[in-house]
Coordinates of C-alpha atoms and ligand atoms in Angstrom, one line a residue:
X19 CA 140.2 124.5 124.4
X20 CA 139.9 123.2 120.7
X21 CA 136.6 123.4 119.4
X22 CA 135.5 122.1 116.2
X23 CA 132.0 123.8 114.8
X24 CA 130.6 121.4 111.9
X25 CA 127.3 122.9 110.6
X26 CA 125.3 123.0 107.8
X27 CA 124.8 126.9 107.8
X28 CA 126.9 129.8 108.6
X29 CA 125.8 133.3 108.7
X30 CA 126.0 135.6 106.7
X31 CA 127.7 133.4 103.9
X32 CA 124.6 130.4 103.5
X33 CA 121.5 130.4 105.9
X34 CA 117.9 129.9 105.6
X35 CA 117.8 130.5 109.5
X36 CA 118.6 130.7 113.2
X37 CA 121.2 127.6 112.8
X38 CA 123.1 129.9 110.5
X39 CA 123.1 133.1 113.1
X40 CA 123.9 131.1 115.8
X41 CA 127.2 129.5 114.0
X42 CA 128.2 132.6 112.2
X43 CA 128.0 134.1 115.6
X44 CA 128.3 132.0 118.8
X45 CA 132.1 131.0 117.2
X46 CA 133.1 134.3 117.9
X47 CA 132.0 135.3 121.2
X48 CA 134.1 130.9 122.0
X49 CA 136.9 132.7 121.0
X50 CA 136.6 136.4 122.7
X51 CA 137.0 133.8 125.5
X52 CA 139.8 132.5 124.7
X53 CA 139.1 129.0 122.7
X54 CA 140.5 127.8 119.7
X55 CA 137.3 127.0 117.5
X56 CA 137.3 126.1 113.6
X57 CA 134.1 126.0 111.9
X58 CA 133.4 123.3 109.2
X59 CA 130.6 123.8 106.8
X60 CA 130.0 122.4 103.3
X61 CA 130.8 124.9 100.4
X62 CA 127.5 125.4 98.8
X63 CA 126.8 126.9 95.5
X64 CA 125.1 129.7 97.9
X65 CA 128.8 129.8 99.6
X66 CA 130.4 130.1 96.4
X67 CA 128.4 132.9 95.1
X68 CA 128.7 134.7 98.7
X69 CA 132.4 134.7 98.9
X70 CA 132.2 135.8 94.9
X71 CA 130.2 138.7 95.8
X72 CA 132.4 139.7 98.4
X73 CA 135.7 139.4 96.2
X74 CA 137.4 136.8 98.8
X75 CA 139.0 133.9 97.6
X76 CA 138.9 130.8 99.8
X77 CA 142.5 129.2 99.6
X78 CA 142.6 124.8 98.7
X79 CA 144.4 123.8 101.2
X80 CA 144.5 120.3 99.8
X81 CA 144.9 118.3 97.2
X82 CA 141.5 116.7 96.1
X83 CA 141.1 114.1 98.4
X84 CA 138.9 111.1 98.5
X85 CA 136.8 110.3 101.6
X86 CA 135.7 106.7 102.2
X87 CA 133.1 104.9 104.0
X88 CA 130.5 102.6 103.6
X89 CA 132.5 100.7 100.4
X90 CA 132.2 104.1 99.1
X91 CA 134.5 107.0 98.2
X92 CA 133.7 110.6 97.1
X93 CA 136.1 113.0 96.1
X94 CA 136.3 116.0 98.6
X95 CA 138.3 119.8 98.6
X96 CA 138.9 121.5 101.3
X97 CA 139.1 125.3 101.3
X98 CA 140.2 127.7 103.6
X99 CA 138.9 131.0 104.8
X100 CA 137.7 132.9 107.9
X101 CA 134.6 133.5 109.5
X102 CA 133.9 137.0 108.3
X103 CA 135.3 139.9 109.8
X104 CA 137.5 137.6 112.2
X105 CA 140.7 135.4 112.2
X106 CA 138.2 132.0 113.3
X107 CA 139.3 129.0 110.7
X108 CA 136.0 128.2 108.4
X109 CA 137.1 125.2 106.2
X110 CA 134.6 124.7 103.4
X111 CA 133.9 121.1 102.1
X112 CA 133.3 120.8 98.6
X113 CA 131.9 118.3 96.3
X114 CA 129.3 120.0 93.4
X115 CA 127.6 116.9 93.0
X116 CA 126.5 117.4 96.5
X117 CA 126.4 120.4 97.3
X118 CA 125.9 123.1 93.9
X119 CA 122.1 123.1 94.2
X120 CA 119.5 125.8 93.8
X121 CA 118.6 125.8 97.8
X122 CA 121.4 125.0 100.6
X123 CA 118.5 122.3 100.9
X124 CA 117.6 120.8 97.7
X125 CA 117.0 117.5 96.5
X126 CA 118.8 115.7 93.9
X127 CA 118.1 117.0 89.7
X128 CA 115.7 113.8 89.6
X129 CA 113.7 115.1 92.9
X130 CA 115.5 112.2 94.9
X131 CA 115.9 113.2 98.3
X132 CA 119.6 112.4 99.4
X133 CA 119.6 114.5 101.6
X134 CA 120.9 112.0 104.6
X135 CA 123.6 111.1 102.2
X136 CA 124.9 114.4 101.4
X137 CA 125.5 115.2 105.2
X138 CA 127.1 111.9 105.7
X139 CA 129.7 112.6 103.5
X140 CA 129.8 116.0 104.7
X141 CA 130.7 114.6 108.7
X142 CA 132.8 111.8 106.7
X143 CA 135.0 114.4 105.5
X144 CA 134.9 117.0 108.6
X145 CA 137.0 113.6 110.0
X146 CA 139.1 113.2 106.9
X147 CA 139.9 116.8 107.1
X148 CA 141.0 117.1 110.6
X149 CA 143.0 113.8 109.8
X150 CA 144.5 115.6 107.1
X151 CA 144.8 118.9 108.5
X152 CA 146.2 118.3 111.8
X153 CA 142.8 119.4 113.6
X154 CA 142.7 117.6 117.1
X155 CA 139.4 118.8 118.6
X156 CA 138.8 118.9 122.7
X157 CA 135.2 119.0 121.7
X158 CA 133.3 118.2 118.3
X159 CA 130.5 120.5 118.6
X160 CA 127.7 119.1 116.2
X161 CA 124.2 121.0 115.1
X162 CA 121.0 119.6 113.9
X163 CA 120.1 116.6 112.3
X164 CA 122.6 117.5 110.0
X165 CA 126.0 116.6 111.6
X166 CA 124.6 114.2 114.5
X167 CA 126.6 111.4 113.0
X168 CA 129.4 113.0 114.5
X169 CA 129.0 112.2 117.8
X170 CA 127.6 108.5 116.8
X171 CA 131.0 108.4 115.2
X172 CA 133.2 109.6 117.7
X173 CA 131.4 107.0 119.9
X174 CA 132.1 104.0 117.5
X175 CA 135.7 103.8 117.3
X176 CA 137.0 107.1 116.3
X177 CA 138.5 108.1 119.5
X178 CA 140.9 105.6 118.6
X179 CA 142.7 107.9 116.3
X180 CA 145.4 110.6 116.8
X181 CA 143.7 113.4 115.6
X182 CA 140.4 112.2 117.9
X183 CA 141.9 110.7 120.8
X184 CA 140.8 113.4 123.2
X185 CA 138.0 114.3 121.7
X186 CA 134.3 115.1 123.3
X187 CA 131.0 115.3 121.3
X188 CA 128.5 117.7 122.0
X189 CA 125.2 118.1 120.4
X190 CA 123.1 121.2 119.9
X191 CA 119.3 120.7 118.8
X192 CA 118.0 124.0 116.9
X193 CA 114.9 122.3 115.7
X194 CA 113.6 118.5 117.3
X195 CA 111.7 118.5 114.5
X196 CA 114.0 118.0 111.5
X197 CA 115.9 114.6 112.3
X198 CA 117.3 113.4 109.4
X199 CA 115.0 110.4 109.0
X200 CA 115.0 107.6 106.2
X201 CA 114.3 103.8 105.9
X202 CA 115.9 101.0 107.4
X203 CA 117.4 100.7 103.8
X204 CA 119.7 104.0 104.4
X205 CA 121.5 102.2 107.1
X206 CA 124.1 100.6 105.2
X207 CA 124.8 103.9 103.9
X208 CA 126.3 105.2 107.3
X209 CA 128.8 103.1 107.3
X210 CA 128.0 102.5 111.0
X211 CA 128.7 98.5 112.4
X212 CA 125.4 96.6 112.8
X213 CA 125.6 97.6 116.5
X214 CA 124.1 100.8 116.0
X215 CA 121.5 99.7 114.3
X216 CA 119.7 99.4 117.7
X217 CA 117.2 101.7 119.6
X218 CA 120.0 102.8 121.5
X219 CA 121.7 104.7 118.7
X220 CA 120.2 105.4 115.2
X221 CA 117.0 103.3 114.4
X222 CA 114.0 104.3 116.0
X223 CA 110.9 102.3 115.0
X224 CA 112.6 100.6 112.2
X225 CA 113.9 104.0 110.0
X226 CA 117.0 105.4 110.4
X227 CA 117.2 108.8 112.9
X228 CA 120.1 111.0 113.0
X229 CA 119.2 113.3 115.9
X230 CA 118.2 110.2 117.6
X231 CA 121.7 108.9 117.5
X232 CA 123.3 112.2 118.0
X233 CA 121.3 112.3 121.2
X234 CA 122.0 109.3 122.3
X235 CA 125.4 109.1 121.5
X236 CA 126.8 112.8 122.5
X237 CA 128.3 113.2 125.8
X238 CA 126.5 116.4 126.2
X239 CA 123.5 117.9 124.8
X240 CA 122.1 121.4 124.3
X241 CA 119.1 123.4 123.0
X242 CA 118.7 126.7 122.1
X243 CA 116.4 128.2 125.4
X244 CA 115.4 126.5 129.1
X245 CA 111.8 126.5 128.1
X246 CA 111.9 124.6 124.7
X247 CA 114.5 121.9 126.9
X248 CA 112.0 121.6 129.1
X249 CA 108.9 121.3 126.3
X250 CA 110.6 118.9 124.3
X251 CA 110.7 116.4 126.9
X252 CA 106.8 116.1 126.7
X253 CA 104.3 114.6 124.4
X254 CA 103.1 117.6 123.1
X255 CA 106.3 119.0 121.7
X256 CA 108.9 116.0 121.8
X257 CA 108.0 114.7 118.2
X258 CA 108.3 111.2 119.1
X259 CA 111.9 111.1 121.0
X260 CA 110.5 113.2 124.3
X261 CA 110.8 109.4 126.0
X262 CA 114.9 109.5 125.0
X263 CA 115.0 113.1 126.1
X264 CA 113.2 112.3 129.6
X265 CA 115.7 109.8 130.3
X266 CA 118.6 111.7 129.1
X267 CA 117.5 115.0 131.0
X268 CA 120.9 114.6 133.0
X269 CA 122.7 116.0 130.3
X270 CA 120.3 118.0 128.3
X271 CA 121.1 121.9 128.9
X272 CA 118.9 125.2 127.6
X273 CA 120.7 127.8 126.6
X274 CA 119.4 130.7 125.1
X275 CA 120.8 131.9 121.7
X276 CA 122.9 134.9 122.0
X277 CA 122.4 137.5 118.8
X278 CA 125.5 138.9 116.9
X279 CA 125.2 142.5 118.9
X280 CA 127.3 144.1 116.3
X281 CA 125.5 143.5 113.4
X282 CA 122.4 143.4 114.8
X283 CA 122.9 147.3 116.1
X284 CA 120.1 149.9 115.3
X285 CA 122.9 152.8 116.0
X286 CA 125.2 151.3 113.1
X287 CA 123.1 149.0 110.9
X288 CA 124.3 150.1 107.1
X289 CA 121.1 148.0 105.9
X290 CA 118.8 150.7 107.3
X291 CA 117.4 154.3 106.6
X292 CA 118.4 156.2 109.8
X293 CA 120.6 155.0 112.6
X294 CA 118.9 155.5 115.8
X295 CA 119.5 154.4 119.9
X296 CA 117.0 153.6 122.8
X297 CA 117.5 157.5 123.5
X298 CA 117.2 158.9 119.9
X299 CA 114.2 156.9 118.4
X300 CA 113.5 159.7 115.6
X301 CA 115.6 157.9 113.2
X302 CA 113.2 155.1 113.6
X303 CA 110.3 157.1 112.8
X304 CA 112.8 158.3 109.8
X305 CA 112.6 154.1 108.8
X306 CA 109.1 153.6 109.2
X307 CA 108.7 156.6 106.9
X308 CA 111.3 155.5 104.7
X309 CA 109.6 151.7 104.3
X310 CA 106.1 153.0 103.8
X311 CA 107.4 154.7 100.9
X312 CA 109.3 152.2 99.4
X313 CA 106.4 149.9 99.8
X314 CA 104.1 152.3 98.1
X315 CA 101.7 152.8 101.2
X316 CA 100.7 155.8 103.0
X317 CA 102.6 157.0 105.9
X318 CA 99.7 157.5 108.4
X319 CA 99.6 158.7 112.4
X320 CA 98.6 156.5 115.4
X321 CA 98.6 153.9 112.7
X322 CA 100.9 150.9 113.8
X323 CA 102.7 149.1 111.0
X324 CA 103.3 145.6 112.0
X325 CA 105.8 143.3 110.6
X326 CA 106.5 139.5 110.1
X327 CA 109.7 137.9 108.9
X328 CA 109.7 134.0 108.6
X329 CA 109.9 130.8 106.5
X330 CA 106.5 130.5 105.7
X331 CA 105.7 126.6 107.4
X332 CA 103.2 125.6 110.4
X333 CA 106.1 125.8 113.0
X334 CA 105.8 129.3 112.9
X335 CA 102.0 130.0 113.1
X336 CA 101.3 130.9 109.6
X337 CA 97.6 129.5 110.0
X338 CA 96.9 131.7 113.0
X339 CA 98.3 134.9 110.7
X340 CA 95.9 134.1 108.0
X341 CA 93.2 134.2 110.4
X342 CA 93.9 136.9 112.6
X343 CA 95.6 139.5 109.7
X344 CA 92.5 140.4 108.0
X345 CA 91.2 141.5 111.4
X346 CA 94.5 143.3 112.6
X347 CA 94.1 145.2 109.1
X348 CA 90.4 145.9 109.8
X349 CA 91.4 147.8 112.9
X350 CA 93.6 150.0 111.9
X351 CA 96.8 148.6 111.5
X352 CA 99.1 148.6 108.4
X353 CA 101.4 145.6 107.7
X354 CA 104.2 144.2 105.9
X355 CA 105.3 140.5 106.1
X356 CA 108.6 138.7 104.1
X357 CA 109.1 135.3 103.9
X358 CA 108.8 132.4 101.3
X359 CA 107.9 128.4 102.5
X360 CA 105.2 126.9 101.7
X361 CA 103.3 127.9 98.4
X362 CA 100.1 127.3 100.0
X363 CA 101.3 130.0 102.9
X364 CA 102.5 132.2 99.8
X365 CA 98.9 132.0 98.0
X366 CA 96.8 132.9 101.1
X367 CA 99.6 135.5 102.3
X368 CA 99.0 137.5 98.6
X369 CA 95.5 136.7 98.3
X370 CA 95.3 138.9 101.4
X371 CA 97.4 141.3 100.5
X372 CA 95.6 141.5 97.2
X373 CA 92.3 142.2 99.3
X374 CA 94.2 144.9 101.6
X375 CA 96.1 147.4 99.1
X376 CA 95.9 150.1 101.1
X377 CA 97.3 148.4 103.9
X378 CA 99.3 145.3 103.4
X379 CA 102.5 144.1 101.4
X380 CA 103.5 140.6 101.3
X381 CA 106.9 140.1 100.0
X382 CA 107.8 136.6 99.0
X383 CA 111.3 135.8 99.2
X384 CA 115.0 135.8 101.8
X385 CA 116.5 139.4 101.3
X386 CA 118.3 139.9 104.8
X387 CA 118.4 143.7 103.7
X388 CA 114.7 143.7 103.7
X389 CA 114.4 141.7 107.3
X390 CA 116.6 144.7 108.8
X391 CA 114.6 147.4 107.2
X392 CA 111.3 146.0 108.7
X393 CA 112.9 145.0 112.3
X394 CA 114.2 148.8 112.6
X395 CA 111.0 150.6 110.9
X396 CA 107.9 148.4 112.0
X397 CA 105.8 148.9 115.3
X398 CA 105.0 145.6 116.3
X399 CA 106.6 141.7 115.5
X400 CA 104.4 139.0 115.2
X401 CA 105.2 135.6 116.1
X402 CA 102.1 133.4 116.8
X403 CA 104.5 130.4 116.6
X404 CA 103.2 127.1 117.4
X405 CA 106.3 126.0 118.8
X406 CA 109.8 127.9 118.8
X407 CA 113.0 126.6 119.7
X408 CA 114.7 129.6 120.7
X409 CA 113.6 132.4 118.3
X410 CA 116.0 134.9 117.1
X411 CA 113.7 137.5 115.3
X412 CA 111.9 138.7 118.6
X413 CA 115.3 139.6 119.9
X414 CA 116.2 141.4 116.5
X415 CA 113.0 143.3 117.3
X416 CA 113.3 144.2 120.9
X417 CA 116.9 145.3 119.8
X418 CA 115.1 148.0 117.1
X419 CA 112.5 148.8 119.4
X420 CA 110.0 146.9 117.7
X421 CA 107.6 145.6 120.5
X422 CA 106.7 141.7 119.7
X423 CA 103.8 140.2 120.0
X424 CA 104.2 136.3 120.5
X425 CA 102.9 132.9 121.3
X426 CA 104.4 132.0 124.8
X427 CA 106.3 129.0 123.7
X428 CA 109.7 128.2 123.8
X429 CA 112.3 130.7 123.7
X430 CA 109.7 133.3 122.8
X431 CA 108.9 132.8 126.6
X432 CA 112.1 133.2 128.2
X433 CA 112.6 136.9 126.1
X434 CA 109.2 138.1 125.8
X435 CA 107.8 139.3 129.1
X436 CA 104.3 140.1 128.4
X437 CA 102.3 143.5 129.1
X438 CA 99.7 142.7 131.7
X439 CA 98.6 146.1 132.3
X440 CA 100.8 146.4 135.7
X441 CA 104.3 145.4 134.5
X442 CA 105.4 148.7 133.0
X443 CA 108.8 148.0 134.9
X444 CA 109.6 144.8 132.7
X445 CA 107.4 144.5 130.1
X446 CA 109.2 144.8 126.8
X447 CA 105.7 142.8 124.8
X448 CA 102.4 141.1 124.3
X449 CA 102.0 137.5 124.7
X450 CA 99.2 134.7 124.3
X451 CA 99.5 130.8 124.9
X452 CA 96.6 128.8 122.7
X453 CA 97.4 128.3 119.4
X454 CA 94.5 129.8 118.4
X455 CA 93.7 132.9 116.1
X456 CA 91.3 134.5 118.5
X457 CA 94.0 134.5 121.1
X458 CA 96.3 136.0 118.8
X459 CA 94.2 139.1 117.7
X460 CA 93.2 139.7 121.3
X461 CA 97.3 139.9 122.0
X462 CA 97.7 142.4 118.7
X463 CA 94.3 144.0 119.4
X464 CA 95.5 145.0 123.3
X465 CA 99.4 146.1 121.8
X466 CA 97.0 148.0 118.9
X467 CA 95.8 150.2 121.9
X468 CA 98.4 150.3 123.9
X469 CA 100.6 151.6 120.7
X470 CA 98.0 155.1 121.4
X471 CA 99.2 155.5 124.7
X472 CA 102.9 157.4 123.7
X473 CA 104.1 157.2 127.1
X474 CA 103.9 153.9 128.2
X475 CA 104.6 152.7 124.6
X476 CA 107.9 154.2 124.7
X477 CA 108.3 152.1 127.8
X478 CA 108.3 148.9 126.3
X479 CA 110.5 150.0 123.6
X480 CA 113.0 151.0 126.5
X481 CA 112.5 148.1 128.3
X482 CA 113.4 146.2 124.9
X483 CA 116.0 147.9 123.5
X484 CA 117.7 147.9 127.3
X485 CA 117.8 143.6 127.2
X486 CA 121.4 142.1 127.0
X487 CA 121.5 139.1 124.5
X488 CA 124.9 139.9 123.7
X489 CA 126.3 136.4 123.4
X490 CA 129.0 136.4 126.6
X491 CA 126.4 134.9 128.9
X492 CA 125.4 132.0 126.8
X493 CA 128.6 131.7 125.7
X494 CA 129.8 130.9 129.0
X495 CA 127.3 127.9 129.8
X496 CA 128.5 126.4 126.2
X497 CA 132.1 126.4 128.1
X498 CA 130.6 125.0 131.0
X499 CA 129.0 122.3 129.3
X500 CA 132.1 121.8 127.0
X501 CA 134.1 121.0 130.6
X502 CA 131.1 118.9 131.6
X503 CA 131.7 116.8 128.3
X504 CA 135.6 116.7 129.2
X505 CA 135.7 115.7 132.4
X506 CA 132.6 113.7 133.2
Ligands
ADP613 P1 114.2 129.7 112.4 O1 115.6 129.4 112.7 O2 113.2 128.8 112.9 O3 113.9 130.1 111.0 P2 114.8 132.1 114.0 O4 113.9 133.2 114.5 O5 115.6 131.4 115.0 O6 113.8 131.1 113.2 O7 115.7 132.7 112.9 C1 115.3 133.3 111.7 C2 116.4 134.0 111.0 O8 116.2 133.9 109.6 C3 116.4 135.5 111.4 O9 117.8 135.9 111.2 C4 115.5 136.1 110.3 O10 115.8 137.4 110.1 C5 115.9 135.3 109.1 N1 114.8 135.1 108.1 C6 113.8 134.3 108.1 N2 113.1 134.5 107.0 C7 113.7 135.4 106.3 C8 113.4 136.1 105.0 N3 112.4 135.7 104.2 N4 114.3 137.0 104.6 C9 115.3 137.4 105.3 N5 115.6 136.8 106.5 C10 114.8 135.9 107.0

């Protein structure tokens, strides 16, 4: 099959987070089975300075070429490369205006937020690329509110062209709650006919919604783990399109998110201080060491060091950290946490650290280096997220042998089976379910002692480090749903 990836992020060359693992890495295990897939993403300033770094030189494969829509053109280049370390087609769409920011995400110099129009002429020229470049997909896969006017397109007249004539759309949701909403006044901009300018495709309660329409408009659509499929099609965690959702449960599919098992792989991982295996854990006592020392704090026994590796924002229980840290630190534990968001997240996250010297480091900032060192050295994971589409970092932990402790939400809930004091078989965790601090230093406090007993802490570990989230599972429910798109 022919599969065309358009994405905003790809890992490892621009992502701020599981959208970009999942791209850079679900591709590859498509075409370990067999598929044709090219990946489409725009070529960023971060790109740029990636592929620099790395001393490869994309190739133009075109002449500068002008995409039009809307009574509007805007010059486009198209570059060539691979996905790293494999043969996969990544085509990188350029246009500095749009895309040579400070942040993959940035608004415009003057603070305007354009963002809806950068990623329309990003799936405007994904088309005018295949066009031009003789791509003639079986299945347009888009992610995220980013590239969901790529199935609304497809659906309004596209499939009458050569290169789209057989084309299926399926849509991936990472996040339901980044949709790529403006005012009615962006609408024009889509270059969409006045027909979709309807409830049925992109206007929900008189803005503009690009998940909305993607959703609608897709012939299939995915998210990242069966839980969060099933949460977002109630109130609580459908962020105003759970009514859509419930009525389009026919062809909404969770699959879990697969994790790159090669670079994610405590026995060969260059990024950390000692390669170790589920049968050899000294070398991850060598990290631990190796971390505390870098970090300038002292390397203490029976003292857990628990980590946390996020963007700093309310999705992913930063509020509940505040609260429950202080306490966690008070009892013993040591801690390390990297991440950047929200400045108010970064003030309260150093003004702790600040208290705790002896005990806690807050690093603000994305250094992917950094994020391996703690998954392979720390204890413990937190993730008291309030809601979690799928979750990548707890299976980066269980992977190192770093025991997570997690809000039951999501896709934390279909990895994490929690310690309940019986389940030494499975366990591989701790979980709560409020979202409420109290909760969440009960689930550290109760990992905090179980970390003393060696024996049946070592049994979690195993039971972690033993999961399979190699990609070939999920991998091959994308195919299935890919044939459902074909043929139904
Ligand atoms: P989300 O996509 O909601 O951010 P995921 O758990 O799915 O959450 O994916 C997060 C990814 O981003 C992981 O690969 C994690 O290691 C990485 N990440 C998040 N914050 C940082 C950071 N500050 N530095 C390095 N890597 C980070």
């Amino acid at each position: 099959m022919n599969i065309l990836f358009a994405t905003a992020e790809v890992s490892p060359i621009a992502k701020t987070g599981g959208l970009g693992d999942v791209c850079g890495s679900l591709p590859k295990a498509l075409a370990q089975l067999g598929h044709d897939v090219t990946i489409f993403m725009p070529y960023y300033r971060q790109a740029q300075e990636w592929f620099a770094s790395n001393d490869i030189e994309p190739e133009e494969v075109l002449p500068a070429t002008y995409v039009s829509w809307a009574n509007w053109a805007v010059e486009a280049r198209y570059l060539r490369t691979t996905l790293p370390g494999t043969e996969i087609p990544l085509i990188l769409v350029g246009n500095d205006y749009y895309f040579h920011r400070p942040h993959i995400y940035s608004a415009r110099f003057d603070g305007y937020d354009d963002g809806i129009e950068r990623f329309t002429f990003f799936c405007r020229a994904v088309i005018r690329g295949c066009e031009l470049l003789g791509i003639a997909p079986d299945v347009v896969h888009a992610h995220d509110w980013h590239t969901a006017l790529l199935p609304v397109y497809l659906h309004s007249g596209l499939r009458g062209s050569d290169q789209f004539r057989n084309a299926r759309s399926v849509y991936t949701i990472h996040n339901l709650n980044y949709q790529g909403i403006g005012g009615s006044n962006r609408f024009a901009g889509l270059g969409l006919h006045s027909r979709y300018w309807a409830p049925d495709a992109v206007e929900h309660y008189g803005d503009v919604n690009l998940m909305k329409g993607g959703i609608i408009l897709a012939d299939q659509v995915t998210t990242v783990s069966p839980t969060y499929a099933r949460e977002i099609q109630s109130g609580e965690h459908g962020a105003g399109l759970d009514g859509i959702l419930r009525s389009l449960s026919f062809k909404l599919h969770g699959i879990l998110n697969g994790i790159d098992v090669d670079e994610w792989d405590p026995a060969t991982d260059p990024h950390i201080r000692s390669n170790f295996d589920k049968g050899h854990l000294a070398g991850k006592r060598l990290c631990k060491r190796a971390l505390l020392r870098e970090l300038n704090l002292k390397h203490k026994a029976r003292t857990p060091l628990v980590g946390f590796v996020s963007r700093l924002v309310d999705q992913k229980g930063i509020d509940l950290l505040i609260a429950a840290l202080p306490h966690m630190l008070a009892a013993g534990a040591q801690a390390v946490i990297l991440g950047s968001g929200e400045p108010r997240y970064e003030n309260a996250l150093q003004q702790i650290a600040a208290r705790h010297p002896e005990s806690c480091r807050v690093i603000i900032g994305f250094d992917s280096a950094l994020a391996h060192s703690i998954y392979s050295s720390a204890d413990m994971l937190l993730m008291p997220s309030i809601y979690e589409p799928c979750g990548l970092n707890q299976m980066y932990a269980l992977r190192y042998g770093t025991v997570p402790v997690v809000r039951l939400t999501g896709g934390l809930a279909d990895t994490v089976i929690p310690f309940d004091g019986t389940n030494l078989d499975a366990a591989n965790g701790f979980g709560f379910f409020s979202a409420n601090a109290a909760d969440f230093y009960t689930a550290t406090w109760l990992a905090m002692l179980n970390y003393r007993e060696s024996k049946s802490w070592r049994r979690l570990q195993a039971n972690g480090m033993a999961a399979d989230f190699s990609w070939e599972r999920s991998a091959r429910q994308y195919e299935a749903v890919y044939d459902r798109a074909r043929y139904s």
